[in-house]
mmCIF file of C-alpha atoms in Angstrom:
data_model
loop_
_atom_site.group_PDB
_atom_site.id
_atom_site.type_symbol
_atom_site.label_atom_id
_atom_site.label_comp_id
_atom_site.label_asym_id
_atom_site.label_seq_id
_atom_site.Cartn_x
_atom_site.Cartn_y
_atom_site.Cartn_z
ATOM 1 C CA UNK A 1 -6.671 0.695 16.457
ATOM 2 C CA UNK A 2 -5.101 -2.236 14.654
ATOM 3 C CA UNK A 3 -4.542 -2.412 10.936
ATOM 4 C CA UNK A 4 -6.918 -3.076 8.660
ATOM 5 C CA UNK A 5 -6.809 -5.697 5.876
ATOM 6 C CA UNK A 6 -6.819 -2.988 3.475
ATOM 7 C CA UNK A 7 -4.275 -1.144 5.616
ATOM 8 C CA UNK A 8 -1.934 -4.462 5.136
ATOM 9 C CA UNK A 9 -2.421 -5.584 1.348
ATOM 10 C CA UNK A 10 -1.808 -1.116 0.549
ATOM 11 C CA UNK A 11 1.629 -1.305 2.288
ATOM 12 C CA UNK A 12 2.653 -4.412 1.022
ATOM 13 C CA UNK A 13 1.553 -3.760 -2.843
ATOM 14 C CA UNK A 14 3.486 -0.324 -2.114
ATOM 15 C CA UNK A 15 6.754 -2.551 -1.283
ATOM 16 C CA UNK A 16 6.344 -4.326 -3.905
ATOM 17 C CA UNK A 17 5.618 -1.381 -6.370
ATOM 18 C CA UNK A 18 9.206 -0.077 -4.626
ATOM 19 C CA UNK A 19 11.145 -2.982 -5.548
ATOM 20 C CA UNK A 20 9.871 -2.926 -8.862
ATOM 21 C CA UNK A 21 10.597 0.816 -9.515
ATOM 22 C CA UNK A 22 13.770 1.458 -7.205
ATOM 23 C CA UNK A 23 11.362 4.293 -5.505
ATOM 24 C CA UNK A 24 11.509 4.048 -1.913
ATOM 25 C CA UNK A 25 8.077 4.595 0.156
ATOM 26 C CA UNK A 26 8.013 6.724 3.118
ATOM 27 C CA UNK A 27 8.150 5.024 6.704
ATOM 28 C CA UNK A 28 5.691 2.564 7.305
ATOM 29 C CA UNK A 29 5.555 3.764 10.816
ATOM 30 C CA UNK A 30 4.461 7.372 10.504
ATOM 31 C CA UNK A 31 1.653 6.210 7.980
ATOM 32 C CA UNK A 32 0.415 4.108 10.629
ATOM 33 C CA UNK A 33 1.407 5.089 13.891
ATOM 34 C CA UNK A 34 0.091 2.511 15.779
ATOM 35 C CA UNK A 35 1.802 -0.468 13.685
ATOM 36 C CA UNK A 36 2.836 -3.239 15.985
ATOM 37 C CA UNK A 37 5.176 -6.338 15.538
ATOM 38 C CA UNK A 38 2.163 -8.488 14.275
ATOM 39 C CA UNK A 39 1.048 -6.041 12.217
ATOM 40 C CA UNK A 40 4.645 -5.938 10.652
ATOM 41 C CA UNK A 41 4.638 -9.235 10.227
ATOM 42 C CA UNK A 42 1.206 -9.126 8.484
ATOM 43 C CA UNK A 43 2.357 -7.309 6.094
ATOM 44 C CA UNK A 44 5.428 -9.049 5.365
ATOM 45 C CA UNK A 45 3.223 -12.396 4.995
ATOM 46 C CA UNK A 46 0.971 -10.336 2.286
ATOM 47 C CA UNK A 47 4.754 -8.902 0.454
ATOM 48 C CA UNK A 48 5.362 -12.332 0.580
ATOM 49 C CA UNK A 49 2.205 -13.848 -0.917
ATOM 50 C CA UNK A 50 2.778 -11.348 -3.330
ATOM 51 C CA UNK A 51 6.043 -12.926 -4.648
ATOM 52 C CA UNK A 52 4.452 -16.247 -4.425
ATOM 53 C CA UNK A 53 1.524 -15.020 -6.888
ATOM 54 C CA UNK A 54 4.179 -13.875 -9.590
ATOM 55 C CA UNK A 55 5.566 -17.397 -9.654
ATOM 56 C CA UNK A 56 8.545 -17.022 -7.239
ATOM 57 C CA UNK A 57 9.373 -19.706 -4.559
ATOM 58 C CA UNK A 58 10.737 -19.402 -0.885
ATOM 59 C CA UNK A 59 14.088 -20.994 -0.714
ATOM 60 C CA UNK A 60 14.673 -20.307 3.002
ATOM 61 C CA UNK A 61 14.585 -17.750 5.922
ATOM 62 C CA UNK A 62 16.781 -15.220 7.046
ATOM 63 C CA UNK A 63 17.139 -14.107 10.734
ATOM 64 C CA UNK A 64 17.794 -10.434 11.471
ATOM 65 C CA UNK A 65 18.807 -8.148 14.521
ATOM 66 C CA UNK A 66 20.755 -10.480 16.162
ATOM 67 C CA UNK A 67 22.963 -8.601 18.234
ATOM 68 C CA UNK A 68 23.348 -6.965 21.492
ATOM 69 C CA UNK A 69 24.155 -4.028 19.769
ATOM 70 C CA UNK A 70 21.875 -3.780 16.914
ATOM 71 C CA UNK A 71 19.086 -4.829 19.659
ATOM 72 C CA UNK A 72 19.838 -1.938 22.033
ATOM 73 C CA UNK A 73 20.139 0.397 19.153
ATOM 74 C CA UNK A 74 16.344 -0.744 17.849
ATOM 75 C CA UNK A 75 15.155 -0.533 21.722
ATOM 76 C CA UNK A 76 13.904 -4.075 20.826
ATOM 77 C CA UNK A 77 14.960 -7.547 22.774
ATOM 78 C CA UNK A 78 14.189 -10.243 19.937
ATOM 79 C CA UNK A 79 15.357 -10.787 16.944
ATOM 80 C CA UNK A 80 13.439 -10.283 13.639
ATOM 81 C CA UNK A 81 12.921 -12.674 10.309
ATOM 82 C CA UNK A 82 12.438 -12.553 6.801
ATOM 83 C CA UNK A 83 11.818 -14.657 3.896
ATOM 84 C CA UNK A 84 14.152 -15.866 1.046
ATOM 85 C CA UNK A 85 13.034 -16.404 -2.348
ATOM 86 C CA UNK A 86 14.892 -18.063 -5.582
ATOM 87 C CA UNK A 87 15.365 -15.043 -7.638
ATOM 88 C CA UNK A 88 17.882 -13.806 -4.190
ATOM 89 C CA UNK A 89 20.372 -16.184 -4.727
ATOM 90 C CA UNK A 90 23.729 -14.980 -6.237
ATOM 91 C CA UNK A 91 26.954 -17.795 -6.614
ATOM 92 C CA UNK A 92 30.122 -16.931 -4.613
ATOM 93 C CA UNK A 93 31.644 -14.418 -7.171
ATOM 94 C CA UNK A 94 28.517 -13.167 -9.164
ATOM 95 C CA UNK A 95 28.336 -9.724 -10.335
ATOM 96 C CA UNK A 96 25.393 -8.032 -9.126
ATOM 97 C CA UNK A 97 23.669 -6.036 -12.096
ATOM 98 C CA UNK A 98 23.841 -2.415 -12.181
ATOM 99 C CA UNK A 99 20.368 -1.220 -10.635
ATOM 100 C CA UNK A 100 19.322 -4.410 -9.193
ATOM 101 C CA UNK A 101 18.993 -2.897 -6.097
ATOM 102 C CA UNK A 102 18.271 0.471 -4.459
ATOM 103 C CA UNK A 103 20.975 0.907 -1.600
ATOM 104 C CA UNK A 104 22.694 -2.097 -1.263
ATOM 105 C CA UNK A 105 24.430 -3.519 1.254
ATOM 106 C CA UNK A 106 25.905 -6.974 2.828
ATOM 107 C CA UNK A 107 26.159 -8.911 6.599
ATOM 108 C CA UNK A 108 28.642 -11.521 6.604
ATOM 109 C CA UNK A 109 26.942 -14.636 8.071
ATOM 110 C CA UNK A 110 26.951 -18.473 8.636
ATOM 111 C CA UNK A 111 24.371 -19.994 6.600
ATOM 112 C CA UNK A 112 22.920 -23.205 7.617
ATOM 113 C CA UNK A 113 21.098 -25.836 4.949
ATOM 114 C CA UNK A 114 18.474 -28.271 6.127
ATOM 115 C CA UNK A 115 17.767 -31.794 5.480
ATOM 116 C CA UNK A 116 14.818 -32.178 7.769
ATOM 117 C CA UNK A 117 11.772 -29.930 8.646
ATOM 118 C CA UNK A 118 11.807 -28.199 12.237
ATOM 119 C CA UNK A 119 8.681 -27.179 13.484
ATOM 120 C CA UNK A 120 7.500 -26.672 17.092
ATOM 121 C CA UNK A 121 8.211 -23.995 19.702
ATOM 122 C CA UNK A 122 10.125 -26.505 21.898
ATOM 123 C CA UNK A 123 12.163 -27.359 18.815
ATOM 124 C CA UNK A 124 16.060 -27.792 20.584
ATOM 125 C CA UNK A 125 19.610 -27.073 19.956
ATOM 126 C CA UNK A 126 20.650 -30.983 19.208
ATOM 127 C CA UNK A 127 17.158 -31.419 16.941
ATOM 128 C CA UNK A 128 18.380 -28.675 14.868
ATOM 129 C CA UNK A 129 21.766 -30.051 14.535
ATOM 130 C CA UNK A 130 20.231 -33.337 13.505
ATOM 131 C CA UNK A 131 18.097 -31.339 10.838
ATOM 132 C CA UNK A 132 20.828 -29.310 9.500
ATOM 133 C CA UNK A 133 22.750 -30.959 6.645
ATOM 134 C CA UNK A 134 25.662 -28.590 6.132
ATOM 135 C CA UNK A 135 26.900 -24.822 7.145
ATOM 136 C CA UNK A 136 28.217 -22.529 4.689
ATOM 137 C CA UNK A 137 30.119 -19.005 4.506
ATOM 138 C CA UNK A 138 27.421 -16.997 3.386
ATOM 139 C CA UNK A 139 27.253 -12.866 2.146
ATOM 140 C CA UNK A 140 23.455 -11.331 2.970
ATOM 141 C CA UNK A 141 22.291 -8.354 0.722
ATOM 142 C CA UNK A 142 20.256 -6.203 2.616
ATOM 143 C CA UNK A 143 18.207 -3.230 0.881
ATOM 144 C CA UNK A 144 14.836 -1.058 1.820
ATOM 145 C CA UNK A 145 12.447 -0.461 0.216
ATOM 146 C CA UNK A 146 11.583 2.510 2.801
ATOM 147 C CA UNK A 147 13.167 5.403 2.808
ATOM 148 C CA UNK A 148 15.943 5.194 6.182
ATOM 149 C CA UNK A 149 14.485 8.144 7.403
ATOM 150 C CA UNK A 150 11.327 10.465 6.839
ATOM 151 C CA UNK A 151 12.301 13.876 5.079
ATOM 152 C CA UNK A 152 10.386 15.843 6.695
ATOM 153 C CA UNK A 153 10.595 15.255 10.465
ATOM 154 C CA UNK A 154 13.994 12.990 10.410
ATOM 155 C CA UNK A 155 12.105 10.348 12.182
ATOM 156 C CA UNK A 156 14.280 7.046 11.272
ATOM 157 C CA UNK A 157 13.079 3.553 10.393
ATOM 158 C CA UNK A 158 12.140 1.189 13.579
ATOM 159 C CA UNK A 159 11.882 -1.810 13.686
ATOM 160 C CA UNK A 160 8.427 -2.655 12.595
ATOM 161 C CA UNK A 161 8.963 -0.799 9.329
ATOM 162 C CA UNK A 162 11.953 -3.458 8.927
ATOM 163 C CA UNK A 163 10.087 -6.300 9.832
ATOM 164 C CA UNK A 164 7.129 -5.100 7.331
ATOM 165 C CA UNK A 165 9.821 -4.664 4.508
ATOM 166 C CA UNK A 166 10.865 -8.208 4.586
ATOM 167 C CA UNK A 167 13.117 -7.560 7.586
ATOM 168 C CA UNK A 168 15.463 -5.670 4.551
ATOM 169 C CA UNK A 169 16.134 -8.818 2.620
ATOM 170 C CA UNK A 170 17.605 -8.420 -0.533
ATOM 171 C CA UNK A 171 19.643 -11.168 -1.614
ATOM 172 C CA UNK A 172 22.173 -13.922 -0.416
ATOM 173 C CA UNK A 173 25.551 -15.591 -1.501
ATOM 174 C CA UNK A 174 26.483 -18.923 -0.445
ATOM 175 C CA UNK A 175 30.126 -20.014 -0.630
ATOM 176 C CA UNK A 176 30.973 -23.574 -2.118
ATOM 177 C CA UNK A 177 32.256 -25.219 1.283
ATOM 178 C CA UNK A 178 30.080 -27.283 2.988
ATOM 179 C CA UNK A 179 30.789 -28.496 6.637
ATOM 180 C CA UNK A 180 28.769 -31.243 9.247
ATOM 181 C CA UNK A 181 28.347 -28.018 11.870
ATOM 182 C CA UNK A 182 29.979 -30.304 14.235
ATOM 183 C CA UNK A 183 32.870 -29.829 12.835
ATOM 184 C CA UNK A 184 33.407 -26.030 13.453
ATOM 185 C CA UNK A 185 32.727 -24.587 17.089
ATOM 186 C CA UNK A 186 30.354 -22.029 15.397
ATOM 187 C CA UNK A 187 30.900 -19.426 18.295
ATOM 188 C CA UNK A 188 34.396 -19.190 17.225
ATOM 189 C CA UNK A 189 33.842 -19.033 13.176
ATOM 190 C CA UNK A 190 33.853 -15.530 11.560
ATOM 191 C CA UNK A 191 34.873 -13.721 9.041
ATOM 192 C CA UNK A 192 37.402 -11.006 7.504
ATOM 193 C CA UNK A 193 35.442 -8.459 5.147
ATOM 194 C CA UNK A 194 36.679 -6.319 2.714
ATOM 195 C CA UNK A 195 35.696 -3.932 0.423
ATOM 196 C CA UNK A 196 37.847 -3.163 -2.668
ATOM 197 C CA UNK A 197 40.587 -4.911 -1.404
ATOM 198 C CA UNK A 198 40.231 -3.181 2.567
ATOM 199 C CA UNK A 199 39.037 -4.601 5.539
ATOM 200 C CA UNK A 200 35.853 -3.485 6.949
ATOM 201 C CA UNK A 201 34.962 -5.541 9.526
ATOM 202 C CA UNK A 202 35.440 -8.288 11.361
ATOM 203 C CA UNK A 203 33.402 -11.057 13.718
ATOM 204 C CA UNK A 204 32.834 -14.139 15.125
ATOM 205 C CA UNK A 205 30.084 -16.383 15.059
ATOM 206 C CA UNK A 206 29.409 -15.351 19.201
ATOM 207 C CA UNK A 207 28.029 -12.096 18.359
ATOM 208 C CA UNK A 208 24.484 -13.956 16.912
ATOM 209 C CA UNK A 209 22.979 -14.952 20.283
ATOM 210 C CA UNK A 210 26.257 -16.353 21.597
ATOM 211 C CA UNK A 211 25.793 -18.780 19.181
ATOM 212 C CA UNK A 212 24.147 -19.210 15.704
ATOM 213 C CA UNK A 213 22.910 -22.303 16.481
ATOM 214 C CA UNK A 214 20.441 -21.076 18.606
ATOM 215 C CA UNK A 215 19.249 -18.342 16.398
ATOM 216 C CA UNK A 216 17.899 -21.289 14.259
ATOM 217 C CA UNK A 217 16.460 -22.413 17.394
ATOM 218 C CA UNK A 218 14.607 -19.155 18.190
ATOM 219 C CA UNK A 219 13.569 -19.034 14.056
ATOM 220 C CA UNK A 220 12.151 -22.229 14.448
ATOM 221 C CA UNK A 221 10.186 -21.674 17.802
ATOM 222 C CA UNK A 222 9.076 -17.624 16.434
ATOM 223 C CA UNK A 223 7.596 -19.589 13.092
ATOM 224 C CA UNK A 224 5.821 -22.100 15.186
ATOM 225 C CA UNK A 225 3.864 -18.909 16.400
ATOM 226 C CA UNK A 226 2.143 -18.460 13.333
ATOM 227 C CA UNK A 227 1.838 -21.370 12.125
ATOM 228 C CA UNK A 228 5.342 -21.823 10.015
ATOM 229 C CA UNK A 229 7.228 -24.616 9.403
ATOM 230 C CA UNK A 230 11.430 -24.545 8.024
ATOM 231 C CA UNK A 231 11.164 -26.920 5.457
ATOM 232 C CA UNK A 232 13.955 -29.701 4.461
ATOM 233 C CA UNK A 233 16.578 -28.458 1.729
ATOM 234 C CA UNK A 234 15.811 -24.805 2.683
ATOM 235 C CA UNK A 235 18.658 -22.033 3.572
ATOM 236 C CA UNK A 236 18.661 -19.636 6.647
ATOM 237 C CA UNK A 237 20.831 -17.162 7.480
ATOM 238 C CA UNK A 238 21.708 -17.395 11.194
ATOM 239 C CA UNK A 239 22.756 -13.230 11.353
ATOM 240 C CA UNK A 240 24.916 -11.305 10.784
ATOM 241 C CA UNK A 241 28.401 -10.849 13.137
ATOM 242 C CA UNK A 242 29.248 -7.607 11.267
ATOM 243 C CA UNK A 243 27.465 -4.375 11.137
ATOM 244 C CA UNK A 244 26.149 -3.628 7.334
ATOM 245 C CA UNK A 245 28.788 -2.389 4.034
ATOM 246 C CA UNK A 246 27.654 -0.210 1.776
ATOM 247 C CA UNK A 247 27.597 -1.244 -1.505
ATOM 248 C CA UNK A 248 27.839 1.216 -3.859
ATOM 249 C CA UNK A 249 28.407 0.803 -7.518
ATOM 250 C CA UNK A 250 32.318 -0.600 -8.074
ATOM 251 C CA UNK A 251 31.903 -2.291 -4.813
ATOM 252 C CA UNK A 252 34.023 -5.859 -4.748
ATOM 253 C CA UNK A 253 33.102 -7.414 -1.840
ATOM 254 C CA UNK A 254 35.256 -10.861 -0.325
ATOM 255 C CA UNK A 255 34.732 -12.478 3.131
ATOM 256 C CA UNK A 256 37.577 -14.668 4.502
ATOM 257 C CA UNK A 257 36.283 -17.366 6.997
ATOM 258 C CA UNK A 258 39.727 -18.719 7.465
ATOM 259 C CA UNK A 259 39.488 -22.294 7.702
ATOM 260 C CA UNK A 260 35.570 -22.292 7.064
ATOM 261 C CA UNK A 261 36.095 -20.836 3.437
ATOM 262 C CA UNK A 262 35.393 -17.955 1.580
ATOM 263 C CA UNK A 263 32.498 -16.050 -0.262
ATOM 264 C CA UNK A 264 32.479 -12.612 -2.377
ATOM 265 C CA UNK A 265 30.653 -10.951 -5.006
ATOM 266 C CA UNK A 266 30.841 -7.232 -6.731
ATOM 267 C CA UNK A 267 28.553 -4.820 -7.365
ATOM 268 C CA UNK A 268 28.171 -3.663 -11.116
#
């Protein structure tokens, strides 16, 4: 049986009730067993509706579960998505307030700004080069708002109960530099990321679909699906080429793109 409307506004006024109090819910998944990726999705539409009612406004998209690894560890073989809204946006070097979030942590990732909408699910690699204005160095703050794993039987989070919780988005930095992405073979731009001055990970731009480029490509053909459009002058986040840092409190937090620039931020 498929999830009621009533099953879908309860979860996604109890994520939003989460956020609000720093109280994680239990798994989405073992309160209803049967919740699929549409019903995830559902849910994160209704989170996000929520947002919209309280006067916030979508700034861009985030694209999640990018990886060959992070795929095979989910026993899924798509990516996911999420929704960015204005209050997520920190400058390269903020401080992120002490209990702002619940259990912080970041993805180093290219971000790529529009200047035309792409819409369509034959959208292509060269229109969204044409649409994209610039790429950025970017930081993305994941957090849940569901517990990682239940308490009682140590079942973990899957995927749908990601997807549901705004596929984990938290937050995002941009760095300052701002580069035609022509001018960087994408596959070959990563990152450097350390925490409190020692490195944590490292990747390359390869490890989102081979290329980020074409994660904007499957955003923009997934969105067409239900009827969603990526807007001129908004931000995505192509994915992450790192696995997640924890950022506890006293976490300072720099990635070094080399050539490409830099972004950081610290965590109050």
């Amino acid at each position: 049986m498929s999830l009621t409307d009533t099953d879908i506004a309860g979860a996604a006024a109890d994520l939003l009730a989460a956020e609000k109090s720093r109280d994680q819910i239990g798994l989405l998944t073992r309160r209803h067993p049967d919740l699929d990726m549409d019903g995830a999705y559902a849910i994160q539409k209704a989170f996000a509706a929520a947002k919209l009612a309280e006067g916030r406004k979508v700034i861009g998209w985030k694209i999640g579960l990018t990886s060959k690894a992070m795929q095979d560890a989910l026993k899924i073989d798509i990516p996911d998505s999420g929704v960015l809204f204005d209050d997520m946006l920190f400058e390269t070097g903020a401080t992120v307030p002490a209990g702002r979030f619940i259990q912080p942590r970041i993805e180093a990732e290219i971000a790529f700004v529009m200047k035309a909408p792409l819409a369509g699910e034959t959208v292509t690699r060269e229109e969204v080069l044409a649409a994209t204005d610039h790429v950025c160095p970017s930081l993305e703050i994941l957090d849940t708002r569901i517990l990682r794993a239940d308490p009682e039987t140590g079942q973990t989070r899957k995927v749908f109960d990601t997807i549901a919780d705004n596929a984990a988005n938290a937050g995002l930095v941009l760095g300052v530099e701002k580069h035609d992405p022509l001018a960087f073979d994408l596959r070959w731009t990563g990152a450097i990321v350390a925490r409190n001055g020692e490195v944590e990970e490292t990747g390359l731009g390869a490890g989102v679909l081979d290329d980020p480029v074409e994660s904007i490509v499957w955003l923009a053909r997934r969105m067409a699906g239900y009827g969603q459009t990526i807007e001129a002058g908004q931000v995505i986040l192509s994915g992450s080429f790192i696995r997640p840092v924890e950022c506890p409190s006293g976490s300072r937090i720099h990635a070094d793109f080399g050539p490409f620039g830099s972004v950081s931020c610290s965590f109050a």
